[in-house]
Short mmCIF file of C-alpha atoms and ligand atoms in Angstrom, two decimals:
data_model
loop_
_atom_site.label_atom_id
_atom_site.label_comp_id
_atom_site.label_asym_id
_atom_site.label_seq_id
_atom_site.Cartn_x
_atom_site.Cartn_y
_atom_site.Cartn_z
CA MET A 27 -39.97 6.86 -17.17
CA VAL A 28 -37.80 5.83 -20.05
CA THR A 29 -34.39 4.38 -19.28
CA SER A 30 -31.67 2.05 -20.48
CA GLU A 31 -31.07 0.57 -17.00
CA ALA A 32 -33.07 -0.30 -13.91
CA ALA A 33 -32.02 -2.46 -10.96
CA PRO A 34 -32.41 -5.34 -10.43
CA PHE A 35 -33.00 -6.05 -14.14
CA ALA A 36 -30.08 -4.36 -15.92
CA LYS A 37 -27.27 -2.43 -14.27
CA THR A 38 -23.91 -0.96 -15.17
CA GLY A 39 -23.94 1.90 -12.65
CA GLY A 40 -25.91 4.26 -10.45
CA LEU A 41 -28.55 5.00 -13.09
CA ALA A 42 -29.91 1.51 -12.45
CA ASP A 43 -30.01 2.05 -8.67
CA VAL A 44 -32.04 5.22 -9.18
CA LEU A 45 -34.52 3.55 -11.54
CA GLY A 46 -34.90 0.68 -9.09
CA SER A 47 -35.62 2.91 -6.09
CA LEU A 48 -37.11 6.25 -7.15
CA PRO A 49 -40.19 4.74 -8.88
CA PRO A 50 -41.31 2.72 -5.82
CA ALA A 51 -40.76 5.79 -3.64
CA LEU A 52 -43.06 7.75 -5.99
CA VAL A 53 -45.66 5.00 -5.88
CA GLU A 54 -45.58 5.21 -2.09
CA ARG A 55 -46.48 8.88 -2.47
CA GLY A 56 -49.49 8.04 -4.61
CA GLU A 57 -48.01 8.48 -8.10
CA GLU A 58 -48.58 5.89 -10.81
CA VAL A 59 -45.32 4.94 -12.49
CA ALA A 60 -44.40 2.80 -15.47
CA VAL A 61 -40.74 2.31 -16.39
CA VAL A 62 -39.99 1.45 -20.02
CA LEU A 63 -36.70 -0.30 -20.78
CA PRO A 64 -35.28 -2.75 -23.31
CA ALA A 65 -35.76 -6.49 -22.84
CA TYR A 66 -32.03 -7.27 -22.88
CA ALA A 67 -31.01 -10.90 -23.29
CA SER A 68 -29.67 -10.95 -19.73
CA ILE A 69 -33.05 -10.17 -18.15
CA ASP A 70 -35.04 -13.12 -16.86
CA LEU A 71 -38.56 -12.59 -18.18
CA SER A 72 -39.91 -15.99 -17.19
CA GLY A 73 -42.15 -14.38 -14.56
CA ALA A 74 -43.24 -11.54 -16.84
CA GLU A 75 -46.64 -11.14 -18.41
CA ARG A 76 -46.91 -10.34 -22.11
CA ILE A 77 -49.34 -7.42 -22.21
CA TYR A 78 -49.00 -6.35 -25.84
CA ASN A 79 -48.18 -8.42 -28.85
CA GLU A 80 -47.73 -6.31 -31.93
CA LEU A 81 -46.28 -2.95 -31.10
CA THR A 82 -44.75 -2.00 -34.40
CA VAL A 83 -42.23 0.82 -34.56
CA TRP A 84 -41.83 2.39 -38.01
CA MET A 85 -38.67 4.22 -38.93
CA ASP A 86 -37.79 6.04 -42.14
CA GLY A 87 -37.74 4.25 -45.45
CA GLY A 88 -40.38 1.83 -44.25
CA SER A 89 -38.09 -0.11 -41.94
CA ARG A 90 -40.14 -1.68 -39.20
CA TYR A 91 -39.32 -3.09 -35.79
CA ASP A 92 -41.79 -5.56 -34.36
CA CYS A 93 -41.89 -5.31 -30.61
CA SER A 94 -43.90 -6.91 -27.88
CA VAL A 95 -44.27 -5.61 -24.34
CA GLU A 96 -43.64 -7.71 -21.26
CA ARG A 97 -44.60 -6.50 -17.80
CA ILE A 98 -43.25 -7.19 -14.34
CA VAL A 99 -44.92 -5.39 -11.44
CA ARG A 100 -42.45 -4.76 -8.63
CA GLN A 101 -43.26 -2.71 -5.52
CA GLY A 102 -46.26 -1.26 -7.32
CA VAL A 103 -44.19 -0.08 -10.31
CA HIS A 104 -44.98 -1.36 -13.81
CA TYR A 105 -41.69 -2.29 -15.46
CA LEU A 106 -42.48 -2.56 -19.17
CA PHE A 107 -39.87 -4.36 -21.24
CA VAL A 108 -39.69 -3.60 -24.94
CA ASN A 109 -39.02 -6.93 -26.55
CA CYS A 110 -37.39 -6.44 -29.93
CA PRO A 111 -34.95 -9.34 -30.50
CA PRO A 112 -32.91 -7.86 -33.37
CA MET A 113 -32.15 -4.86 -31.13
CA TYR A 114 -31.72 -6.32 -27.66
CA GLN A 115 -31.23 -10.09 -27.84
CA ARG A 116 -27.44 -10.07 -27.62
CA PRO A 117 -24.97 -10.23 -24.75
CA GLY A 118 -24.26 -6.80 -23.26
CA ILE A 119 -26.24 -3.65 -22.56
CA TYR A 120 -24.26 -1.04 -24.50
CA GLY A 121 -21.58 -3.18 -26.08
CA ASP A 122 -19.40 -6.26 -25.88
CA ARG A 123 -15.67 -6.86 -25.61
CA HIS A 124 -15.17 -5.20 -28.98
CA GLY A 125 -16.59 -1.91 -27.68
CA ASP A 126 -19.94 -0.15 -28.02
CA PHE A 127 -22.45 -1.67 -30.42
CA GLY A 128 -22.41 0.13 -33.77
CA ASP A 129 -26.19 0.49 -33.83
CA ASN A 130 -26.77 2.02 -30.38
CA HIS A 131 -28.41 5.10 -31.93
CA LEU A 132 -30.99 2.82 -33.50
CA ARG A 133 -31.43 0.59 -30.45
CA PHE A 134 -32.35 3.57 -28.28
CA ALA A 135 -34.34 5.32 -31.00
CA VAL A 136 -36.49 2.19 -31.13
CA LEU A 137 -36.79 2.32 -27.33
CA CYS A 138 -38.00 5.94 -27.50
CA ARG A 139 -40.50 5.24 -30.28
CA ALA A 140 -41.76 2.19 -28.43
CA ALA A 141 -42.14 4.29 -25.26
CA LEU A 142 -44.28 6.76 -27.21
CA ALA A 143 -46.39 3.94 -28.63
CA ILE A 144 -46.83 2.63 -25.08
CA SER A 145 -47.87 6.15 -24.01
CA SER A 146 -50.62 6.22 -26.57
CA ARG A 147 -51.91 2.66 -26.19
CA ILE A 148 -50.94 1.10 -22.87
CA PHE A 149 -50.07 3.63 -20.17
CA ARG A 150 -51.15 7.22 -20.64
CA PRO A 151 -48.69 9.44 -18.71
CA ASP A 152 -48.98 13.10 -17.68
CA VAL A 153 -45.21 13.37 -17.72
CA ILE A 154 -42.61 11.31 -19.52
CA HIS A 155 -39.51 11.35 -17.37
CA CYS A 156 -36.49 10.60 -19.59
CA HIS A 157 -33.11 9.51 -18.28
CA ASP A 158 -29.86 10.36 -20.06
CA TRP A 159 -29.15 10.35 -23.81
CA GLN A 160 -30.70 6.94 -24.36
CA ALA A 161 -34.15 8.44 -23.68
CA SER A 162 -33.48 11.89 -25.13
CA LEU A 163 -35.22 11.26 -28.45
CA VAL A 164 -38.59 11.18 -26.67
CA PRO A 165 -38.81 14.99 -26.32
CA VAL A 166 -37.26 15.39 -29.79
CA TYR A 167 -39.99 13.27 -31.42
CA LEU A 168 -42.73 14.91 -29.35
CA LYS A 169 -41.67 18.43 -30.40
CA SER A 170 -41.13 17.52 -34.06
CA THR A 171 -42.57 14.33 -35.59
CA PHE A 172 -45.62 14.23 -33.28
CA ARG A 173 -46.03 17.96 -32.65
CA HIS A 174 -49.50 17.97 -34.16
CA ASP A 175 -50.58 14.51 -33.08
CA PRO A 176 -53.52 14.94 -30.68
CA VAL A 177 -52.69 11.61 -29.06
CA PHE A 178 -49.81 13.29 -27.25
CA TYR A 179 -51.43 16.64 -26.42
CA GLY A 180 -50.67 17.73 -22.90
CA ILE A 181 -47.88 15.25 -22.22
CA LYS A 182 -44.89 17.01 -20.65
CA THR A 183 -41.29 15.83 -20.63
CA LEU A 184 -38.65 15.94 -17.95
CA LEU A 185 -35.04 15.04 -18.72
CA THR A 186 -32.77 13.90 -15.92
CA ILE A 187 -29.07 14.18 -16.67
CA HIS A 188 -27.19 11.52 -14.75
CA ASN A 189 -23.93 12.13 -16.55
CA LEU A 190 -23.13 14.87 -19.05
CA GLY A 191 -20.01 12.98 -20.09
CA TYR A 192 -22.11 10.56 -22.15
CA GLN A 193 -24.04 12.45 -24.81
CA GLY A 194 -24.91 9.90 -27.48
CA ARG A 195 -22.99 11.64 -30.25
CA PHE A 196 -23.10 10.03 -33.69
CA GLY A 197 -22.17 10.95 -37.24
CA ALA A 198 -24.86 12.65 -39.33
CA SER A 199 -25.18 9.45 -41.36
CA VAL A 200 -27.40 8.01 -38.59
CA LEU A 201 -30.15 10.52 -39.36
CA PRO A 202 -32.24 8.22 -41.59
CA ASP A 203 -32.01 5.43 -39.00
CA ILE A 204 -33.45 7.51 -36.17
CA ALA A 205 -36.24 8.96 -38.28
CA VAL A 206 -36.24 12.57 -37.15
CA PRO A 207 -37.51 15.33 -39.46
CA VAL A 208 -34.10 16.60 -40.53
CA GLN A 209 -35.21 20.11 -41.53
CA ASP A 210 -36.90 20.63 -38.20
CA VAL A 211 -34.21 19.46 -35.83
CA MET A 212 -30.83 19.10 -37.55
CA HIS A 213 -29.53 22.61 -36.86
CA PRO A 214 -27.43 24.25 -34.13
CA GLU A 215 -30.52 25.11 -32.08
CA GLY A 216 -31.60 21.48 -32.31
CA ILE A 217 -29.79 18.13 -32.21
CA GLU A 218 -26.91 19.17 -34.45
CA TYR A 219 -23.52 19.53 -32.80
CA PHE A 220 -20.49 20.39 -34.93
CA GLY A 221 -21.98 18.50 -37.85
CA ASP A 222 -22.85 15.46 -35.75
CA VAL A 223 -26.05 14.30 -34.12
CA ASN A 224 -26.02 14.81 -30.34
CA LEU A 225 -28.97 13.08 -28.71
CA LEU A 226 -28.51 14.45 -25.18
CA LYS A 227 -28.38 17.93 -26.67
CA GLY A 228 -31.75 17.17 -28.28
CA GLY A 229 -33.08 16.20 -24.86
CA ILE A 230 -31.79 19.43 -23.32
CA VAL A 231 -33.26 21.59 -26.09
CA TYR A 232 -36.69 19.96 -26.42
CA SER A 233 -37.65 18.75 -22.96
CA ASP A 234 -39.91 20.93 -20.83
CA TYR A 235 -37.68 20.73 -17.78
CA ILE A 236 -34.27 19.35 -16.83
CA THR A 237 -32.89 17.98 -13.60
CA THR A 238 -29.48 16.82 -12.54
CA VAL A 239 -28.85 14.30 -9.79
CA SER A 240 -27.37 16.77 -7.29
CA PRO A 241 -27.78 20.54 -6.76
CA ARG A 242 -24.05 21.15 -7.06
CA TYR A 243 -23.90 19.38 -10.43
CA ALA A 244 -26.74 21.57 -11.75
CA GLN A 245 -24.44 24.56 -11.22
CA GLU A 246 -21.26 22.87 -12.39
CA ILE A 247 -22.60 21.80 -15.79
CA GLN A 248 -23.17 25.46 -16.64
CA THR A 249 -19.41 26.07 -16.50
CA PRO A 250 -16.83 25.26 -19.20
CA GLU A 251 -14.95 22.98 -16.77
CA PHE A 252 -17.87 20.56 -16.34
CA GLY A 253 -20.06 21.42 -19.33
CA PHE A 254 -18.57 19.01 -21.88
CA GLY A 255 -19.18 21.63 -24.56
CA LEU A 256 -22.87 22.01 -23.71
CA ASP A 257 -22.44 24.69 -21.02
CA PRO A 258 -23.57 27.59 -23.23
CA LEU A 259 -26.80 25.75 -24.03
CA LEU A 260 -27.27 24.82 -20.37
CA ARG A 261 -26.74 28.41 -19.32
CA ALA A 262 -29.37 29.45 -21.83
CA ARG A 263 -31.80 26.97 -20.25
CA ARG A 264 -30.81 27.72 -16.67
CA PHE A 265 -34.30 28.73 -15.54
CA PHE A 266 -35.48 25.25 -16.46
CA ILE A 267 -32.80 23.31 -14.58
CA ALA A 268 -32.86 22.07 -11.00
CA GLY A 269 -30.70 19.69 -9.03
CA ILE A 270 -32.31 16.97 -6.92
CA LEU A 271 -29.96 14.80 -4.88
CA ASN A 272 -30.46 11.09 -5.45
CA GLY A 273 -31.83 9.09 -2.57
CA VAL A 274 -30.72 5.58 -1.79
CA ASP A 275 -32.59 2.39 -1.03
CA TYR A 276 -31.97 1.47 2.60
CA ALA A 277 -33.79 -1.83 2.09
CA GLU A 278 -30.75 -2.82 0.00
CA TRP A 279 -28.05 -0.77 1.71
CA ASN A 280 -28.28 -1.02 5.46
CA PRO A 281 -25.66 -2.58 7.76
CA GLN A 282 -28.43 -3.76 10.11
CA THR A 283 -30.05 -6.01 7.52
CA ASP A 284 -27.62 -6.41 4.59
CA ARG A 285 -27.87 -10.02 3.37
CA TYR A 286 -24.31 -10.03 2.02
CA LEU A 287 -22.61 -9.32 5.37
CA PRO A 288 -21.13 -11.79 7.86
CA ALA A 289 -22.30 -9.61 10.79
CA TRP A 290 -24.74 -6.77 11.34
CA TYR A 291 -24.22 -3.50 13.17
CA ASP A 292 -25.61 -0.02 13.64
CA GLU A 293 -24.55 3.26 15.21
CA ALA A 294 -25.43 2.03 18.70
CA SER A 295 -23.33 -1.08 18.43
CA LEU A 296 -20.36 -1.02 16.10
CA ALA A 297 -18.84 -4.41 17.02
CA GLY A 298 -20.20 -6.14 13.92
CA LYS A 299 -18.24 -3.78 11.70
CA LEU A 300 -14.97 -5.20 12.98
CA THR A 301 -16.19 -8.71 12.15
CA CYS A 302 -16.99 -7.46 8.64
CA LYS A 303 -13.50 -5.96 8.35
CA LYS A 304 -11.82 -9.19 9.40
CA ALA A 305 -13.91 -11.27 6.99
CA LEU A 306 -13.23 -8.85 4.16
CA LEU A 307 -9.47 -9.01 4.69
CA GLU A 308 -9.71 -12.79 4.77
CA GLU A 309 -11.69 -12.75 1.53
CA PHE A 310 -8.70 -10.97 0.00
CA TYR A 311 -6.18 -13.26 1.77
CA MET A 312 -4.74 -10.24 3.59
CA PRO A 313 -3.36 -10.25 7.16
CA THR A 314 -5.80 -9.44 9.95
CA ASP A 315 -3.30 -8.62 12.69
CA LYS A 316 -3.63 -4.89 13.53
CA LEU A 317 -7.40 -4.90 12.86
CA GLU A 318 -8.12 -1.98 15.13
CA THR A 319 -5.10 0.17 14.43
CA ARG A 320 -4.41 -0.18 10.72
CA PRO A 321 -6.98 1.57 8.52
CA LEU A 322 -8.51 -0.25 5.55
CA LEU A 323 -9.39 1.84 2.49
CA GLY A 324 -12.06 0.61 0.08
CA ILE A 325 -12.84 1.39 -3.56
CA VAL A 326 -15.78 0.13 -5.65
CA SER A 327 -15.99 1.80 -9.01
CA ARG A 328 -16.20 1.73 -12.74
CA PHE A 329 -12.67 2.37 -14.02
CA ALA A 330 -13.49 5.42 -16.12
CA HIS A 331 -11.53 8.68 -16.43
CA GLN A 332 -14.37 10.40 -14.54
CA LYS A 333 -13.59 8.45 -11.38
CA GLY A 334 -10.00 9.71 -11.00
CA LEU A 335 -8.58 6.35 -9.98
CA ASP A 336 -5.42 7.06 -11.94
CA LEU A 337 -4.69 9.59 -9.17
CA VAL A 338 -4.72 6.74 -6.66
CA ALA A 339 -2.31 4.81 -8.86
CA ASP A 340 -0.08 7.87 -9.11
CA CYS A 341 0.38 8.13 -5.34
CA ILE A 342 0.24 4.44 -4.51
CA GLN A 343 3.79 4.38 -3.16
CA GLY A 344 2.95 7.15 -0.71
CA ILE A 345 -0.22 5.33 0.31
CA ALA A 346 1.77 2.14 0.85
CA ASP A 347 4.26 4.03 3.03
CA LEU A 348 1.42 5.19 5.28
CA GLY A 349 1.10 1.54 6.27
CA VAL A 350 -2.59 1.30 5.42
CA GLN A 351 -4.37 -1.55 3.64
CA MET A 352 -6.56 -1.11 0.58
CA VAL A 353 -9.08 -3.25 -1.31
CA VAL A 354 -10.32 -2.37 -4.77
CA LEU A 355 -13.24 -3.77 -6.77
CA GLY A 356 -13.83 -2.56 -10.27
CA SER A 357 -13.14 -2.85 -13.93
CA GLY A 358 -13.11 -0.84 -17.11
CA ASP A 359 -9.91 0.80 -18.26
CA ALA A 360 -7.56 -2.11 -18.98
CA ALA A 361 -4.37 -0.27 -18.02
CA LEU A 362 -5.82 0.57 -14.59
CA GLU A 363 -6.96 -3.03 -14.12
CA ARG A 364 -3.39 -4.16 -14.74
CA THR A 365 -1.99 -1.49 -12.43
CA PHE A 366 -4.21 -2.43 -9.48
CA GLY A 367 -3.60 -6.11 -10.25
CA SER A 368 0.14 -5.62 -10.09
CA PHE A 369 -0.01 -3.65 -6.81
CA ALA A 370 -1.90 -6.56 -5.29
CA GLN A 371 0.72 -8.98 -6.57
CA ALA A 372 3.66 -6.91 -5.42
CA ARG A 373 2.31 -6.19 -1.91
CA PRO A 374 -0.36 -8.78 -1.17
CA GLU A 375 -0.40 -7.93 2.54
CA GLN A 376 -1.37 -4.32 1.79
CA PHE A 377 -3.31 -4.30 -1.47
CA GLY A 378 -6.16 -6.43 -2.72
CA TYR A 379 -7.81 -6.21 -6.13
CA ARG A 380 -10.82 -7.91 -7.76
CA GLY A 381 -12.00 -7.17 -11.27
CA GLY A 382 -15.46 -7.74 -12.71
CA TYR A 383 -18.82 -6.91 -11.25
CA ASN A 384 -19.71 -8.36 -7.85
CA GLU A 385 -22.74 -7.09 -5.97
CA GLY A 386 -22.04 -9.00 -2.74
CA LEU A 387 -18.41 -7.93 -2.58
CA ALA A 388 -19.43 -4.31 -3.18
CA HIS A 389 -21.56 -4.52 -0.02
CA ARG A 390 -18.82 -6.24 1.97
CA ILE A 391 -16.29 -3.55 0.99
CA GLU A 392 -18.74 -0.85 2.08
CA ALA A 393 -19.12 -2.56 5.45
CA GLY A 394 -15.59 -3.83 6.09
CA SER A 395 -13.58 -0.74 5.13
CA ASP A 396 -12.73 2.13 7.47
CA MET A 397 -12.63 4.69 4.67
CA PHE A 398 -14.05 4.79 1.16
CA LEU A 399 -12.15 6.59 -1.61
CA MET A 400 -13.89 8.57 -4.37
CA PRO A 401 -11.39 10.89 -6.04
CA SER A 402 -13.74 11.68 -8.96
CA ARG A 403 -12.87 14.39 -11.48
CA TYR A 404 -16.59 15.03 -11.62
CA GLU A 405 -19.49 13.19 -9.99
CA PRO A 406 -23.08 14.02 -10.94
CA CYS A 407 -24.26 12.41 -7.72
CA GLY A 408 -22.37 9.30 -6.69
CA LEU A 409 -24.06 6.72 -4.55
CA ASN A 410 -21.19 4.95 -2.84
CA GLN A 411 -20.34 7.92 -0.60
CA ILE A 412 -23.95 7.84 0.58
CA TYR A 413 -23.81 4.09 1.18
CA SER A 414 -20.50 4.63 2.99
CA LEU A 415 -22.05 7.16 5.38
CA LYS A 416 -24.71 4.61 6.33
CA TYR A 417 -22.06 1.92 6.85
CA GLY A 418 -19.86 4.05 9.11
CA THR A 419 -17.16 4.02 6.44
CA ILE A 420 -15.71 7.49 6.27
CA PRO A 421 -15.81 8.91 2.73
CA VAL A 422 -12.63 10.50 1.40
CA VAL A 423 -13.82 12.44 -1.64
CA ARG A 424 -13.02 15.16 -4.10
CA ALA A 425 -15.31 18.14 -3.41
CA THR A 426 -17.36 17.96 -6.58
CA GLY A 427 -20.99 17.34 -7.57
CA GLY A 428 -22.95 15.04 -5.30
CA LEU A 429 -19.79 14.16 -3.36
CA ASP A 430 -19.61 17.75 -2.18
CA ASP A 431 -23.36 17.86 -1.49
CA ALA A 432 -23.52 14.64 0.53
CA VAL A 433 -20.27 14.75 2.52
CA THR A 434 -19.42 17.44 5.06
CA ALA A 435 -16.26 18.17 7.05
CA SER A 436 -17.93 16.49 10.04
CA THR A 437 -18.80 13.25 8.25
CA GLY A 438 -15.88 12.80 5.85
CA PHE A 439 -12.73 14.22 4.29
CA LYS A 440 -12.67 16.32 1.15
CA PHE A 441 -9.96 17.59 -1.15
CA PHE A 442 -10.36 20.18 -3.84
CA ASN A 443 -7.84 19.92 -6.66
CA SER A 444 -7.91 16.93 -8.91
CA THR A 445 -4.28 15.97 -8.31
CA ALA A 446 -2.52 12.95 -6.82
CA HIS A 447 -0.78 15.36 -4.46
CA ASP A 448 -4.01 16.65 -2.91
CA LEU A 449 -5.56 13.20 -2.82
CA TYR A 450 -2.50 11.84 -1.03
CA ASN A 451 -2.50 14.66 1.51
CA CYS A 452 -6.15 14.08 2.22
CA ILE A 453 -5.61 10.34 2.76
CA ARG A 454 -2.64 11.06 4.98
CA TYR A 455 -4.63 13.51 7.08
CA ALA A 456 -7.55 11.06 7.36
CA THR A 457 -5.12 8.35 8.44
CA THR A 458 -3.78 10.48 11.28
CA GLN A 459 -7.36 11.12 12.42
CA PHE A 460 -8.07 7.38 12.42
CA ALA A 461 -5.75 7.00 15.38
CA ALA A 462 -8.01 9.18 17.56
CA ARG A 463 -10.56 6.44 18.02
CA GLU A 464 -13.17 8.33 19.98
CA SER A 465 -13.60 11.24 17.60
CA TRP A 466 -13.39 8.83 14.66
CA GLU A 467 -16.33 6.87 16.04
CA GLN A 468 -18.22 10.07 16.59
CA ARG A 469 -17.66 10.90 12.94
CA MET A 470 -18.90 7.45 11.96
CA ARG A 471 -22.05 7.75 14.05
CA LEU A 472 -22.87 11.18 12.68
CA GLY A 473 -22.86 9.84 9.13
CA MET A 474 -24.75 6.68 10.06
CA MET A 475 -27.59 8.69 11.56
CA GLN A 476 -28.14 10.83 8.46
CA ASP A 477 -31.09 10.08 6.26
CA PHE A 478 -30.58 9.99 2.50
CA SER A 479 -33.65 7.84 1.80
CA TRP A 480 -35.83 8.80 -1.15
CA ALA A 481 -38.54 10.38 1.01
CA LEU A 482 -37.40 13.98 0.47
CA SER A 483 -36.11 13.74 -3.08
CA ALA A 484 -39.10 11.74 -4.35
CA GLU A 485 -41.32 14.53 -3.02
CA ARG A 486 -39.30 17.04 -5.01
CA TYR A 487 -39.83 15.05 -8.20
CA ALA A 488 -43.55 14.71 -7.41
CA GLU A 489 -43.73 18.47 -6.96
CA LEU A 490 -42.02 19.01 -10.29
CA TYR A 491 -44.44 16.64 -12.04
CA ARG A 492 -47.35 18.57 -10.52
CA ARG A 493 -45.93 21.86 -11.77
CA LEU A 494 -45.39 20.43 -15.25
CA ARG A 495 -48.93 19.06 -15.36
CA GLN A 496 -50.50 22.45 -14.66
P1 ADP B 516 -21.69 5.56 -11.60
O1 ADP B 516 -23.12 5.39 -11.90
O2 ADP B 516 -21.07 6.75 -12.22
O3 ADP B 516 -20.88 4.33 -11.86
P2 ADP B 516 -22.56 5.71 -8.79
O4 ADP B 516 -21.77 5.96 -7.56
O5 ADP B 516 -23.77 6.49 -8.99
O6 ADP B 516 -21.54 5.85 -10.01
O7 ADP B 516 -23.06 4.21 -8.80
C1 ADP B 516 -22.24 3.10 -8.91
C2 ADP B 516 -23.02 1.87 -8.53
O8 ADP B 516 -22.44 0.74 -9.17
C3 ADP B 516 -22.99 1.58 -7.05
O9 ADP B 516 -24.17 0.92 -6.67
C4 ADP B 516 -21.77 0.65 -6.94
O10 ADP B 516 -21.79 -0.14 -5.80
C5 ADP B 516 -21.92 -0.15 -8.20
N1 ADP B 516 -20.69 -0.73 -8.73
C6 ADP B 516 -19.72 -0.11 -9.45
N2 ADP B 516 -18.75 -0.98 -9.81
C7 ADP B 516 -19.11 -2.18 -9.29
C8 ADP B 516 -18.53 -3.49 -9.32
N3 ADP B 516 -17.38 -3.73 -9.93
N4 ADP B 516 -19.19 -4.48 -8.69
C9 ADP B 516 -20.37 -4.23 -8.05
N5 ADP B 516 -20.96 -3.04 -8.00
C10 ADP B 516 -20.35 -2.02 -8.61
C1 GLC B 517 -24.33 8.50 -13.20
C2 GLC B 517 -23.31 9.33 -12.44
C3 GLC B 517 -23.37 9.12 -10.95
C4 GLC B 517 -24.80 9.11 -10.44
C5 GLC B 517 -25.61 8.08 -11.22
C6 GLC B 517 -27.06 8.00 -10.76
O1 GLC B 517 -23.89 7.25 -13.48
O2 GLC B 517 -22.01 9.08 -12.90
O3 GLC B 517 -22.66 10.15 -10.30
O4 GLC B 517 -24.83 8.80 -9.07
O5 GLC B 517 -25.61 8.42 -12.58
O6 GLC B 517 -27.74 9.21 -10.90
#
């Protein structure tokens, strides 16, 4: 697998969770898996073993990138870190406070070339499973630069799209940097997109098979509404696209064992959840009087347009008037950060807000909240609704992508139009249901008993690898 993120080493979102949990699930099924990712400055490699010293990547014009490869074996998976200090030894994964790094095309081109060098010298794969645009040059190089190189004969590629909203689109001036044969690939049937270079498009065109992270999203991306301009291409490749719902790692996300919680609980004994709720409210300095009668809504999210949190802001007065409490953890869009910050200041007894990234708090919000809000405009899979189900925290979601696939009318609440009006009505309806304690608890238990572990989905990937190998 080739990826820009994998938990617990480097994470900005769900991609990392998947790369931390799918590979071990595959190993359990008897597959051999190596995961190639950059050795970012933030990763502690003190326990790693250097397994290759001079892995030189050559780009056009004779520019060379000297890499070494460090290995950490975790749950039977070989995590191989491409160590190339000029590319990765800086704070940040994709960028810093000034925005995205200006050389990201090059940083991930080097990753892809290094992954191919690893495939020929260190770990010979049957299938290279590429994740998102950062890994999309692998199939491009294999079908162009290395088309006639016997070293790679027989290797198949699978591209998983975790988010079509991020395509890795750059001006044509990056072409020399990424060392692709321009004549071969820089045309509308290749990586060219309205005069620019579009790396994810390259992945979609040149990989042998494509998956998305939920079945619903596999359909949605073939429509103009969700296709981000690539829907015609995706329709053309529709016989080579499947949706496989992400699994989750219950060793990390389980209210019976979660190391971040003040109390444990399960569907047979829910008492601990109330302790978690009280502690969570205290952590936000919010009143804990009506613990059992006043619902607490939770949000943990990147503040990106995709997530629809502006809709929450738009109906915040209505939400406040319902008398509920709400805690929010997340950062990204600066205007939204300010908005949630000012709600918390104006009504500290009802609203709590924390910015930044906080793993422990994310778990405590999952456990301590009564409902979890995900009003996403689109959601390729979404993991928090699945964590919420396990934690007896009723998901309130927009019916899209993996949210629609994972949540049913019996386990959560869904709304359809991406408007503050519909979101508000859905929250209001859920709030009225909260008062009927018995049926609410039934709803909680139903979700808690569902199994979204990797067992099933890992088998589907294994099946796909087998088909590709034939
Ligand atoms: P996406 O990958 O689009 O952000 P997902 O739902 O797939 O959405 O995954 C998000 C992951 O990131 C979850 O594990 C969630 O708990 C975590 N996360 C998001 N924001 C934060 C934050 N501020 N602090 C801690 N964890 C966060
Ligand atoms: C992306 C998507 C998210 C998905 C995650 C893991 O970040 O936005 O919906 O759950 O990838 O596949």
